[in-house]
């Protein structure tokens, strides 16, 4: 049994809105690079406000580039988990969390100008929890096995600020 690991870097989130990134081709290339002929590949997010999911490719897009299916997902999630816009709307973040972040040496990265509203992202954490941090697919004859219309998406639900994200890929098999 062999294990091959790789990190997809440079995934840039937009901030202000959830960011969907199609990572299908990168995963396909990693599976081929691995040399593993039969097994599984797991695609995962190490970030607590990000998810990985499997969905049909949608040819229709909103003006900002979000596909119709992604917008529908955003709309559905917003009905059960509204965007956090005010203190007290959710329990998180609490006073102890603010105090911990305020003690970090790179505080301005997380609280620009001491603005605590920059941590209003409970909705992103909850959405990520519901969607999940990983997906597993079959590797068959050295190829990523999935339907023609299926794509792998990495999504950052955090709207607090743009930032660079990464996605981990592990191929296991023989």
GROMACS .gro file of N, CA and C in nm:
model
  522
    1UNK      N    1   0.084  -0.118   0.000
    1UNK     CA    2   0.000   0.000   0.000
    1UNK      C    3   0.089   0.124   0.000
    2UNK      N    4   0.053   0.220  -0.083
    2UNK     CA    5   0.128   0.345  -0.094
    2UNK      C    6   0.040   0.462  -0.052
    3UNK      N    7   0.106   0.567  -0.003
    3UNK     CA    8   0.037   0.691   0.034
    3UNK      C    9   0.110   0.805  -0.035
    4UNK      N   10   0.035   0.892  -0.102
    4UNK     CA   11   0.091   1.008  -0.171
    4UNK      C   12   0.012   1.131  -0.125
    5UNK      N   13   0.086   1.233  -0.079
    5UNK     CA   14   0.021   1.354  -0.028
    5UNK      C   15   0.068   1.476  -0.104
    6UNK      N   16  -0.024   1.569  -0.124
    6UNK     CA   17   0.010   1.694  -0.188
    6UNK      C   18  -0.085   1.802  -0.139
    7UNK      N   19  -0.038   1.926  -0.139
    7UNK     CA   20  -0.119   2.039  -0.096
    7UNK      C   21  -0.144   2.129  -0.217
    8UNK      N   22  -0.269   2.164  -0.239
    8UNK     CA   23  -0.304   2.263  -0.340
    8UNK      C   24  -0.300   2.398  -0.270
    9UNK      N   25  -0.212   2.486  -0.316
    9UNK     CA   26  -0.196   2.618  -0.253
    9UNK      C   27  -0.249   2.727  -0.345
   10UNK      N   28  -0.250   2.848  -0.294
   10UNK     CA   29  -0.289   2.963  -0.375
   10UNK      C   30  -0.438   2.975  -0.400
   11UNK      N   31  -0.520   2.912  -0.318
   11UNK     CA   32  -0.665   2.924  -0.332
   11UNK      C   33  -0.706   3.056  -0.267
   12UNK      N   34  -0.743   3.154  -0.346
   12UNK     CA   35  -0.773   3.287  -0.294
   12UNK      C   36  -0.923   3.308  -0.271
   13UNK      N   37  -0.957   3.339  -0.146
   13UNK     CA   38  -1.096   3.370  -0.117
   13UNK      C   39  -1.119   3.518  -0.141
   14UNK      N   40  -1.244   3.552  -0.171
   14UNK     CA   41  -1.279   3.690  -0.207
   14UNK      C   42  -1.305   3.778  -0.085
   15UNK      N   43  -1.352   3.717   0.025
   15UNK     CA   44  -1.404   3.798   0.134
   15UNK      C   45  -1.540   3.852   0.091
   16UNK      N   46  -1.620   3.902   0.181
   16UNK     CA   47  -1.753   3.959   0.156
   16UNK      C   48  -1.858   3.858   0.109
   17UNK      N   49  -1.820   3.755   0.032
   17UNK     CA   50  -1.912   3.651  -0.015
   17UNK      C   51  -1.841   3.516  -0.006
   18UNK      N   52  -1.915   3.406   0.005
   18UNK     CA   53  -1.849   3.275  -0.002
   18UNK      C   54  -1.775   3.260  -0.135
   19UNK      N   55  -1.661   3.192  -0.130
   19UNK     CA   56  -1.578   3.174  -0.250
   19UNK      C   57  -1.572   3.027  -0.285
   20UNK      N   58  -1.614   2.994  -0.407
   20UNK     CA   59  -1.613   2.857  -0.458
   20UNK      C   60  -1.499   2.843  -0.557
   21UNK      N   61  -1.418   2.738  -0.539
   21UNK     CA   62  -1.305   2.714  -0.628
   21UNK      C   63  -1.312   2.569  -0.677
   22UNK      N   64  -1.313   2.553  -0.807
   22UNK     CA   65  -1.314   2.421  -0.868
   22UNK      C   66  -1.172   2.365  -0.863
   23UNK      N   67  -1.151   2.256  -0.788
   23UNK     CA   68  -1.018   2.196  -0.774
   23UNK      C   69  -1.008   2.061  -0.846
   24UNK      N   70  -1.106   2.031  -0.930
   24UNK     CA   71  -1.113   1.900  -0.995
   24UNK      C   72  -0.987   1.867  -1.074
   25UNK      N   73  -0.941   1.958  -1.158
   25UNK     CA   74  -0.825   1.929  -1.242
   25UNK      C   75  -0.699   1.909  -1.160
   26UNK      N   76  -0.682   1.988  -1.054
   26UNK     CA   77  -0.566   1.971  -0.967
   26UNK      C   78  -0.568   1.834  -0.901
   27UNK      N   79  -0.686   1.792  -0.854
   27UNK     CA   80  -0.698   1.660  -0.791
   27UNK      C   81  -0.669   1.551  -0.894
   28UNK      N   82  -0.722   1.566  -1.013
   28UNK     CA   83  -0.699   1.469  -1.120
   28UNK      C   84  -0.548   1.453  -1.147
   29UNK      N   85  -0.477   1.566  -1.154
   29UNK     CA   86  -0.332   1.563  -1.179
   29UNK      C   87  -0.257   1.497  -1.063
   30UNK      N   88  -0.298   1.526  -0.941
   30UNK     CA   89  -0.233   1.467  -0.824
   30UNK      C   90  -0.251   1.316  -0.825
   31UNK      N   91  -0.370   1.268  -0.858
   31UNK     CA   92  -0.394   1.124  -0.866
   31UNK      C   93  -0.299   1.062  -0.969
   32UNK      N   94  -0.286   1.124  -1.085
   32UNK     CA   95  -0.198   1.071  -1.189
   32UNK      C   96  -0.052   1.075  -1.146
   33UNK      N   97  -0.009   1.185  -1.081
   33UNK     CA   98   0.128   1.198  -1.029
   33UNK      C   99   0.161   1.089  -0.927
   34UNK      N  100   0.061   1.050  -0.852
   34UNK     CA  101   0.084   0.957  -0.740
   34UNK      C  102   0.133   0.820  -0.787
   35UNK      N  103   0.097   0.783  -0.908
   35UNK     CA  104   0.133   0.650  -0.958
   35UNK      C  105   0.047   0.539  -0.901
   36UNK      N  106  -0.046   0.574  -0.815
   36UNK     CA  107  -0.135   0.475  -0.755
   36UNK      C  108  -0.241   0.437  -0.858
   37UNK      N  109  -0.259   0.307  -0.879
   37UNK     CA  110  -0.351   0.259  -0.981
   37UNK      C  111  -0.492   0.235  -0.929
   38UNK      N  112  -0.502   0.183  -0.807
   38UNK     CA  113  -0.633   0.151  -0.750
   38UNK      C  114  -0.633   0.185  -0.601
   39UNK      N  115  -0.735   0.259  -0.560
   39UNK     CA  116  -0.744   0.299  -0.420
   39UNK      C  117  -0.844   0.410  -0.403
   40UNK      N  118  -0.810   0.505  -0.316
   40UNK     CA  119  -0.896   0.618  -0.289
   40UNK      C  120  -0.815   0.747  -0.285
   41UNK      N  121  -0.883   0.857  -0.307
   41UNK     CA  122  -0.824   0.989  -0.289
   41UNK      C  123  -0.918   1.070  -0.201
   42UNK      N  124  -0.861   1.133  -0.101
   42UNK     CA  125  -0.940   1.218  -0.012
   42UNK      C  126  -0.892   1.361  -0.029
   43UNK      N  127  -0.988   1.451  -0.046
   43UNK     CA  128  -0.962   1.593  -0.062
   43UNK      C  129  -1.018   1.661   0.062
   44UNK      N  130  -0.934   1.740   0.132
   44UNK     CA  131  -0.979   1.796   0.259
   44UNK      C  132  -0.931   1.938   0.282
   45UNK      N  133  -1.008   2.009   0.360
   45UNK     CA  134  -0.974   2.144   0.401
   45UNK      C  135  -0.917   2.141   0.542
   46UNK      N  136  -0.803   2.210   0.565
   46UNK     CA  137  -0.753   2.223   0.701
   46UNK      C  138  -0.811   2.345   0.774
   47UNK      N  139  -0.900   2.418   0.707
   47UNK     CA  140  -0.955   2.543   0.761
   47UNK      C  141  -1.095   2.520   0.818
   48UNK      N  142  -1.127   2.584   0.929
   48UNK     CA  143  -1.254   2.559   0.998
   48UNK      C  144  -1.373   2.633   0.937
   49UNK      N  145  -1.350   2.721   0.842
   49UNK     CA  146  -1.461   2.789   0.775
   49UNK      C  147  -1.472   2.746   0.629
   50UNK      N  148  -1.400   2.640   0.592
   50UNK     CA  149  -1.398   2.594   0.453
   50UNK      C  150  -1.448   2.450   0.444
   51UNK      N  151  -1.500   2.416   0.327
   51UNK     CA  152  -1.551   2.281   0.302
   51UNK      C  153  -1.505   2.232   0.166
   52UNK      N  154  -1.518   2.100   0.147
   52UNK     CA  155  -1.496   2.037   0.018
   52UNK      C  156  -1.624   1.960  -0.013
   53UNK      N  157  -1.676   1.977  -0.135
   53UNK     CA  158  -1.796   1.903  -0.171
   53UNK      C  159  -1.793   1.865  -0.318
   54UNK      N  160  -1.881   1.774  -0.355
   54UNK     CA  161  -1.893   1.718  -0.489
   54UNK      C  162  -2.026   1.764  -0.546
   55UNK      N  163  -2.023   1.822  -0.665
   55UNK     CA  164  -2.145   1.878  -0.723
   55UNK      C  165  -2.134   1.876  -0.875
   56UNK      N  166  -2.247   1.881  -0.938
   56UNK     CA  167  -2.250   1.889  -1.084
   56UNK      C  168  -2.194   2.023  -1.130
   57UNK      N  169  -2.123   2.022  -1.243
   57UNK     CA  170  -2.077   2.148  -1.301
   57UNK      C  171  -2.198   2.221  -1.356
   58UNK      N  172  -2.207   2.347  -1.326
   58UNK     CA  173  -2.320   2.429  -1.367
   58UNK      C  174  -2.271   2.531  -1.470
   59UNK      N  175  -2.332   2.535  -1.583
   59UNK     CA  176  -2.288   2.624  -1.691
   59UNK      C  177  -2.337   2.767  -1.674
   60UNK      N  178  -2.436   2.788  -1.589
   60UNK     CA  179  -2.494   2.921  -1.570
   60UNK      C  180  -2.430   2.988  -1.450
   61UNK      N  181  -2.404   3.119  -1.464
   61UNK     CA  182  -2.337   3.193  -1.357
   61UNK      C  183  -2.408   3.323  -1.325
   62UNK      N  184  -2.393   3.363  -1.201
   62UNK     CA  185  -2.437   3.496  -1.156
   62UNK      C  186  -2.335   3.597  -1.209
   63UNK      N  187  -2.365   3.727  -1.205
   63UNK     CA  188  -2.268   3.827  -1.253
   63UNK      C  189  -2.131   3.821  -1.184
   64UNK      N  190  -2.126   3.775  -1.057
   64UNK     CA  191  -1.998   3.768  -0.985
   64UNK      C  192  -1.921   3.639  -1.011
   65UNK      N  193  -1.973   3.551  -1.099
   65UNK     CA  194  -1.905   3.426  -1.131
   65UNK      C  195  -1.951   3.306  -1.051
   66UNK      N  196  -2.035   3.329  -0.949
   66UNK     CA  197  -2.091   3.218  -0.871
   66UNK      C  198  -2.191   3.145  -0.960
   67UNK      N  199  -2.180   3.013  -0.966
   67UNK     CA  200  -2.275   2.938  -1.049
   67UNK      C  201  -2.413   2.937  -0.984
   68UNK      N  202  -2.513   2.904  -1.064
   68UNK     CA  203  -2.650   2.900  -1.011
   68UNK      C  204  -2.662   2.800  -0.896
   69UNK      N  205  -2.600   2.681  -0.910
   69UNK     CA  206  -2.607   2.582  -0.801
   69UNK      C  207  -2.540   2.635  -0.674
   70UNK      N  208  -2.427   2.703  -0.690
   70UNK     CA  209  -2.359   2.760  -0.574
   70UNK      C  210  -2.444   2.868  -0.509
   71UNK      N  211  -2.507   2.951  -0.590
   71UNK     CA  212  -2.595   3.055  -0.536
   71UNK      C  213  -2.715   2.992  -0.465
   72UNK      N  214  -2.768   2.886  -0.524
   72UNK     CA  215  -2.879   2.815  -0.458
   72UNK      C  216  -2.835   2.758  -0.324
   73UNK      N  217  -2.713   2.704  -0.319
   73UNK     CA  218  -2.660   2.653  -0.192
   73UNK      C  219  -2.646   2.767  -0.092
   74UNK      N  220  -2.590   2.880  -0.134
   74UNK     CA  221  -2.578   2.996  -0.045
   74UNK      C  222  -2.714   3.038   0.008
   75UNK      N  223  -2.814   3.043  -0.082
   75UNK     CA  224  -2.948   3.085  -0.041
   75UNK      C  225  -3.010   2.988   0.059
   76UNK      N  226  -2.993   2.858   0.034
   76UNK     CA  227  -3.048   2.756   0.125
   76UNK      C  228  -2.980   2.762   0.261
   77UNK      N  229  -2.847   2.773   0.262
   77UNK     CA  230  -2.775   2.780   0.389
   77UNK      C  231  -2.810   2.907   0.466
   78UNK      N  232  -2.831   3.018   0.395
   78UNK     CA  233  -2.866   3.145   0.461
   78UNK      C  234  -3.001   3.137   0.531
   79UNK      N  235  -3.089   3.050   0.482
   79UNK     CA  236  -3.220   3.034   0.546
   79UNK      C  237  -3.207   2.967   0.682
   80UNK      N  238  -3.113   2.874   0.693
   80UNK     CA  239  -3.097   2.804   0.822
   80UNK      C  240  -2.985   2.862   0.906
   81UNK      N  241  -2.889   2.930   0.842
   81UNK     CA  242  -2.777   2.992   0.914
   81UNK      C  243  -2.756   3.132   0.855
   82UNK      N  244  -2.829   3.232   0.904
   82UNK     CA  245  -2.813   3.367   0.850
   82UNK      C  246  -2.672   3.423   0.871
   83UNK      N  247  -2.631   3.513   0.781
   83UNK     CA  248  -2.501   3.579   0.795
   83UNK      C  249  -2.494   3.647   0.931
   84UNK      N  250  -2.380   3.636   0.997
   84UNK     CA  251  -2.362   3.703   1.125
   84UNK      C  252  -2.332   3.850   1.099
   85UNK      N  253  -2.417   3.937   1.151
   85UNK     CA  254  -2.400   4.080   1.130
   85UNK      C  255  -2.396   4.161   1.260
   86UNK      N  256  -2.424   4.096   1.373
   86UNK     CA  257  -2.431   4.171   1.498
   86UNK      C  258  -2.384   4.087   1.617
   87UNK      N  259  -2.336   4.159   1.718
   87UNK     CA  260  -2.299   4.097   1.844
   87UNK      C  261  -2.425   4.039   1.909
   88UNK      N  262  -2.414   3.915   1.959
   88UNK     CA  263  -2.527   3.853   2.027
   88UNK      C  264  -2.618   3.775   1.933
   89UNK      N  265  -2.596   3.785   1.805
   89UNK     CA  266  -2.677   3.707   1.711
   89UNK      C  267  -2.650   3.558   1.729
   90UNK      N  268  -2.525   3.524   1.755
   90UNK     CA  269  -2.481   3.388   1.788
   90UNK      C  270  -2.402   3.396   1.918
   91UNK      N  271  -2.380   3.284   1.983
   91UNK     CA  272  -2.294   3.284   2.102
   91UNK      C  273  -2.149   3.313   2.064
   92UNK      N  274  -2.106   3.259   1.950
   92UNK     CA  275  -1.968   3.275   1.903
   92UNK      C  276  -1.958   3.398   1.815
   93UNK      N  277  -1.851   3.474   1.822
   93UNK     CA  278  -1.741   3.462   1.916
   93UNK      C  279  -1.776   3.526   2.050
   94UNK      N  280  -1.726   3.465   2.155
   94UNK     CA  281  -1.751   3.515   2.289
   94UNK      C  282  -1.637   3.603   2.338
   95UNK      N  283  -1.655   3.661   2.454
   95UNK     CA  284  -1.558   3.754   2.512
   95UNK      C  285  -1.421   3.688   2.528
   96UNK      N  286  -1.417   3.563   2.576
   96UNK     CA  287  -1.288   3.496   2.594
   96UNK      C  288  -1.216   3.476   2.460
   97UNK      N  289  -1.293   3.450   2.353
   97UNK     CA  290  -1.230   3.435   2.222
   97UNK      C  291  -1.170   3.568   2.175
   98UNK      N  292  -1.246   3.677   2.191
   98UNK     CA  293  -1.192   3.809   2.155
   98UNK      C  294  -1.064   3.837   2.232
   99UNK      N  295  -1.065   3.809   2.362
   99UNK     CA  296  -0.947   3.834   2.445
   99UNK      C  297  -0.829   3.751   2.401
  100UNK      N  298  -0.853   3.625   2.365
  100UNK     CA  299  -0.744   3.540   2.316
  100UNK      C  300  -0.685   3.596   2.187
  101UNK      N  301  -0.770   3.632   2.093
  101UNK     CA  302  -0.722   3.687   1.965
  101UNK      C  303  -0.647   3.817   1.988
  102UNK      N  304  -0.695   3.899   2.079
  102UNK     CA  305  -0.629   4.027   2.108
  102UNK      C  306  -0.492   4.009   2.171
  103UNK      N  307  -0.461   3.889   2.220
  103UNK     CA  308  -0.329   3.862   2.277
  103UNK      C  309  -0.229   3.809   2.174
  104UNK      N  310  -0.275   3.779   2.054
  104UNK     CA  311  -0.187   3.724   1.951
  104UNK      C  312  -0.092   3.831   1.898
  105UNK      N  313   0.030   3.792   1.863
  105UNK     CA  314   0.127   3.891   1.812
  105UNK      C  315   0.086   3.953   1.678
  106UNK      N  316   0.007   3.884   1.599
  106UNK     CA  317  -0.035   3.936   1.468
  106UNK      C  318  -0.182   3.980   1.471
  107UNK      N  319  -0.219   4.049   1.578
  107UNK     CA  320  -0.358   4.088   1.602
  107UNK      C  321  -0.419   4.165   1.484
  108UNK      N  322  -0.341   4.252   1.418
  108UNK     CA  323  -0.397   4.333   1.309
  108UNK      C  324  -0.442   4.249   1.191
  109UNK      N  325  -0.387   4.129   1.179
  109UNK     CA  326  -0.430   4.038   1.072
  109UNK      C  327  -0.574   3.991   1.096
  110UNK      N  328  -0.610   3.975   1.221
  110UNK     CA  329  -0.741   3.921   1.257
  110UNK      C  330  -0.840   4.029   1.302
  111UNK      N  331  -0.788   4.135   1.363
  111UNK     CA  332  -0.872   4.245   1.410
  111UNK      C  333  -0.813   4.378   1.361
  112UNK      N  334  -0.827   4.407   1.232
  112UNK     CA  335  -0.769   4.532   1.179
  112UNK      C  336  -0.820   4.653   1.256
  113UNK      N  337  -0.727   4.731   1.311
  113UNK     CA  338  -0.764   4.849   1.388
  113UNK      C  339  -0.841   4.816   1.515
  114UNK      N  340  -0.831   4.690   1.562
  114UNK     CA  341  -0.901   4.649   1.684
  114UNK      C  342  -1.050   4.624   1.664
  115UNK      N  343  -1.094   4.616   1.541
  115UNK     CA  344  -1.235   4.600   1.507
  115UNK      C  345  -1.281   4.456   1.534
  116UNK      N  346  -1.355   4.436   1.643
  116UNK     CA  347  -1.402   4.303   1.680
  116UNK      C  348  -1.503   4.245   1.580
  117UNK      N  349  -1.568   4.328   1.504
  117UNK     CA  350  -1.665   4.276   1.406
  117UNK      C  351  -1.594   4.193   1.298
  118UNK      N  352  -1.464   4.206   1.286
  118UNK     CA  353  -1.389   4.126   1.188
  118UNK      C  354  -1.395   3.977   1.222
  119UNK      N  355  -1.435   3.944   1.344
  119UNK     CA  356  -1.447   3.803   1.384
  119UNK      C  357  -1.591   3.753   1.378
  120UNK      N  358  -1.681   3.830   1.321
  120UNK     CA  359  -1.820   3.786   1.308
  120UNK      C  360  -1.828   3.687   1.191
  121UNK      N  361  -1.792   3.562   1.219
  121UNK     CA  362  -1.797   3.459   1.115
  121UNK      C  363  -1.852   3.327   1.166
  122UNK      N  364  -1.936   3.334   1.267
  122UNK     CA  365  -1.997   3.212   1.319
  122UNK      C  366  -2.072   3.139   1.209
  123UNK      N  367  -2.141   3.215   1.123
  123UNK     CA  368  -2.215   3.153   1.013
  123UNK      C  369  -2.124   3.068   0.925
  124UNK      N  370  -2.002   3.115   0.899
  124UNK     CA  371  -1.908   3.040   0.815
  124UNK      C  372  -1.866   2.909   0.882
  125UNK      N  373  -1.842   2.914   1.013
  125UNK     CA  374  -1.806   2.793   1.087
  125UNK      C  375  -1.920   2.691   1.083
  126UNK      N  376  -2.042   2.737   1.106
  126UNK     CA  377  -2.157   2.646   1.107
  126UNK      C  378  -2.184   2.587   0.969
  127UNK      N  379  -2.175   2.668   0.864
  127UNK     CA  380  -2.197   2.619   0.728
  127UNK      C  381  -2.093   2.514   0.691
  128UNK      N  382  -1.969   2.541   0.728
  128UNK     CA  383  -1.861   2.445   0.700
  128UNK      C  384  -1.883   2.314   0.774
  129UNK      N  385  -1.930   2.324   0.897
  129UNK     CA  386  -1.958   2.204   0.975
  129UNK      C  387  -2.066   2.119   0.907
  130UNK      N  388  -2.168   2.183   0.857
  130UNK     CA  389  -2.278   2.109   0.792
  130UNK      C  390  -2.232   2.045   0.660
  131UNK      N  391  -2.159   2.119   0.578
  131UNK     CA  392  -2.117   2.067   0.447
  131UNK      C  393  -2.005   1.965   0.462
  132UNK      N  394  -1.914   1.988   0.554
  132UNK     CA  395  -1.806   1.892   0.580
  132UNK      C  396  -1.673   1.936   0.522
  133UNK      N  397  -1.567   1.887   0.582
  133UNK     CA  398  -1.432   1.930   0.546
  133UNK      C  399  -1.365   1.843   0.441
  134UNK      N  400  -1.427   1.730   0.402
  134UNK     CA  401  -1.358   1.641   0.307
  134UNK      C  402  -1.455   1.560   0.223
  135UNK      N  403  -1.400   1.508   0.115
  135UNK     CA  404  -1.472   1.415   0.026
  135UNK      C  405  -1.372   1.309  -0.017
  136UNK      N  406  -1.420   1.187  -0.035
  136UNK     CA  407  -1.336   1.075  -0.079
  136UNK      C  408  -1.390   1.019  -0.209
  137UNK      N  409  -1.297   0.989  -0.301
  137UNK     CA  410  -1.332   0.939  -0.434
  137UNK      C  411  -1.250   0.815  -0.465
  138UNK      N  412  -1.296   0.737  -0.560
  138UNK     CA  413  -1.225   0.617  -0.602
  138UNK      C  414  -1.117   0.651  -0.704
  139UNK      N  415  -1.005   0.578  -0.693
  139UNK     CA  416  -0.900   0.581  -0.795
  139UNK      C  417  -0.908   0.445  -0.865
  140UNK      N  418  -0.925   0.448  -0.997
  140UNK     CA  419  -0.938   0.325  -1.074
  140UNK      C  420  -0.848   0.334  -1.197
  141UNK      N  421  -0.759   0.238  -1.211
  141UNK     CA  422  -0.664   0.237  -1.323
  141UNK      C  423  -0.587   0.367  -1.334
  142UNK      N  424  -0.547   0.422  -1.220
  142UNK     CA  425  -0.465   0.542  -1.216
  142UNK      C  426  -0.539   0.671  -1.243
  143UNK      N  427  -0.671   0.667  -1.245
  143UNK     CA  428  -0.751   0.786  -1.277
  143UNK      C  429  -0.852   0.814  -1.166
  144UNK      N  430  -0.885   0.942  -1.150
  144UNK     CA  431  -0.991   0.983  -1.060
  144UNK      C  432  -1.122   0.935  -1.119
  145UNK      N  433  -1.196   0.854  -1.045
  145UNK     CA  434  -1.319   0.796  -1.097
  145UNK      C  435  -1.439   0.873  -1.045
  146UNK      N  436  -1.506   0.942  -1.136
  146UNK     CA  437  -1.628   1.014  -1.103
  146UNK      C  438  -1.703   1.044  -1.232
  147UNK      N  439  -1.827   1.087  -1.219
  147UNK     CA  440  -1.910   1.111  -1.337
  147UNK      C  441  -1.855   1.227  -1.420
  148UNK      N  442  -1.898   1.231  -1.543
  148UNK     CA  443  -1.854   1.335  -1.636
  148UNK      C  444  -1.894   1.474  -1.588
  149UNK      N  445  -2.011   1.486  -1.528
  149UNK     CA  446  -2.060   1.617  -1.486
  149UNK      C  447  -2.022   1.651  -1.342
  150UNK      N  448  -1.955   1.560  -1.271
  150UNK     CA  449  -1.919   1.584  -1.132
  150UNK      C  450  -1.790   1.663  -1.119
  151UNK      N  451  -1.789   1.758  -1.027
  151UNK     CA  452  -1.671   1.840  -1.001
  151UNK      C  453  -1.649   1.849  -0.852
  152UNK      N  454  -1.523   1.872  -0.814
  152UNK     CA  455  -1.486   1.886  -0.674
  152UNK      C  456  -1.465   2.034  -0.647
  153UNK      N  457  -1.536   2.084  -0.546
  153UNK     CA  458  -1.526   2.225  -0.512
  153UNK      C  459  -1.472   2.244  -0.371
  154UNK      N  460  -1.384   2.341  -0.357
  154UNK     CA  461  -1.338   2.391  -0.229
  154UNK      C  462  -1.412   2.522  -0.208
  155UNK      N  463  -1.473   2.539  -0.092
  155UNK     CA  464  -1.547   2.664  -0.066
  155UNK      C  465  -1.502   2.724   0.067
  156UNK      N  466  -1.480   2.854   0.064
  156UNK     CA  467  -1.453   2.929   0.186
  156UNK      C  468  -1.578   3.011   0.216
  157UNK      N  469  -1.647   2.975   0.323
  157UNK     CA  470  -1.770   3.044   0.361
  157UNK      C  471  -1.744   3.173   0.438
  158UNK      N  472  -1.619   3.195   0.478
  158UNK     CA  473  -1.585   3.313   0.559
  158UNK      C  474  -1.586   3.438   0.473
  159UNK      N  475  -1.665   3.536   0.513
  159UNK     CA  476  -1.678   3.660   0.439
  159UNK      C  477  -1.599   3.774   0.504
  160UNK      N  478  -1.524   3.744   0.612
  160UNK     CA  479  -1.461   3.851   0.689
  160UNK      C  480  -1.349   3.924   0.615
  161UNK      N  481  -1.275   3.853   0.530
  161UNK     CA  482  -1.167   3.917   0.457
  161UNK      C  483  -1.114   3.822   0.350
  162UNK      N  484  -1.055   3.874   0.244
  162UNK     CA  485  -0.990   3.787   0.145
  162UNK      C  486  -0.864   3.724   0.207
  163UNK      N  487  -0.834   3.604   0.166
  163UNK     CA  488  -0.710   3.542   0.215
  163UNK      C  489  -0.674   3.422   0.129
  164UNK      N  490  -0.551   3.378   0.143
  164UNK     CA  491  -0.505   3.260   0.071
  164UNK      C  492  -0.536   3.136   0.153
  165UNK      N  493  -0.590   3.036   0.086
  165UNK     CA  494  -0.625   2.909   0.151
  165UNK      C  495  -0.551   2.795   0.083
  166UNK      N  496  -0.562   2.677   0.142
  166UNK     CA  497  -0.501   2.558   0.083
  166UNK      C  498  -0.594   2.439   0.102
  167UNK      N  499  -0.566   2.338   0.025
  167UNK     CA  500  -0.647   2.217   0.027
  167UNK      C  501  -0.552   2.098   0.022
  168UNK      N  502  -0.574   2.000   0.108
  168UNK     CA  503  -0.486   1.882   0.114
  168UNK      C  504  -0.548   1.767   0.036
  169UNK      N  505  -0.461   1.692  -0.030
  169UNK     CA  506  -0.505   1.576  -0.108
  169UNK      C  507  -0.419   1.457  -0.068
  170UNK      N  508  -0.483   1.345  -0.034
  170UNK     CA  509  -0.412   1.223   0.004
  170UNK      C  510  -0.464   1.109  -0.084
  171UNK      N  511  -0.372   1.044  -0.155
  171UNK     CA  512  -0.406   0.929  -0.239
  171UNK      C  513  -0.350   0.805  -0.171
  172UNK      N  514  -0.435   0.705  -0.151
  172UNK     CA  515  -0.395   0.581  -0.082
  172UNK      C  516  -0.435   0.463  -0.169
  173UNK      N  517  -0.343   0.371  -0.187
  173UNK     CA  518  -0.376   0.252  -0.267
  173UNK      C  519  -0.253   0.179  -0.313
  174UNK      N  520  -0.269   0.106  -0.423
  174UNK     CA  521  -0.155   0.031  -0.478
  174UNK      C  522  -0.147   0.046  -0.628
   0.00000   0.00000   0.00000
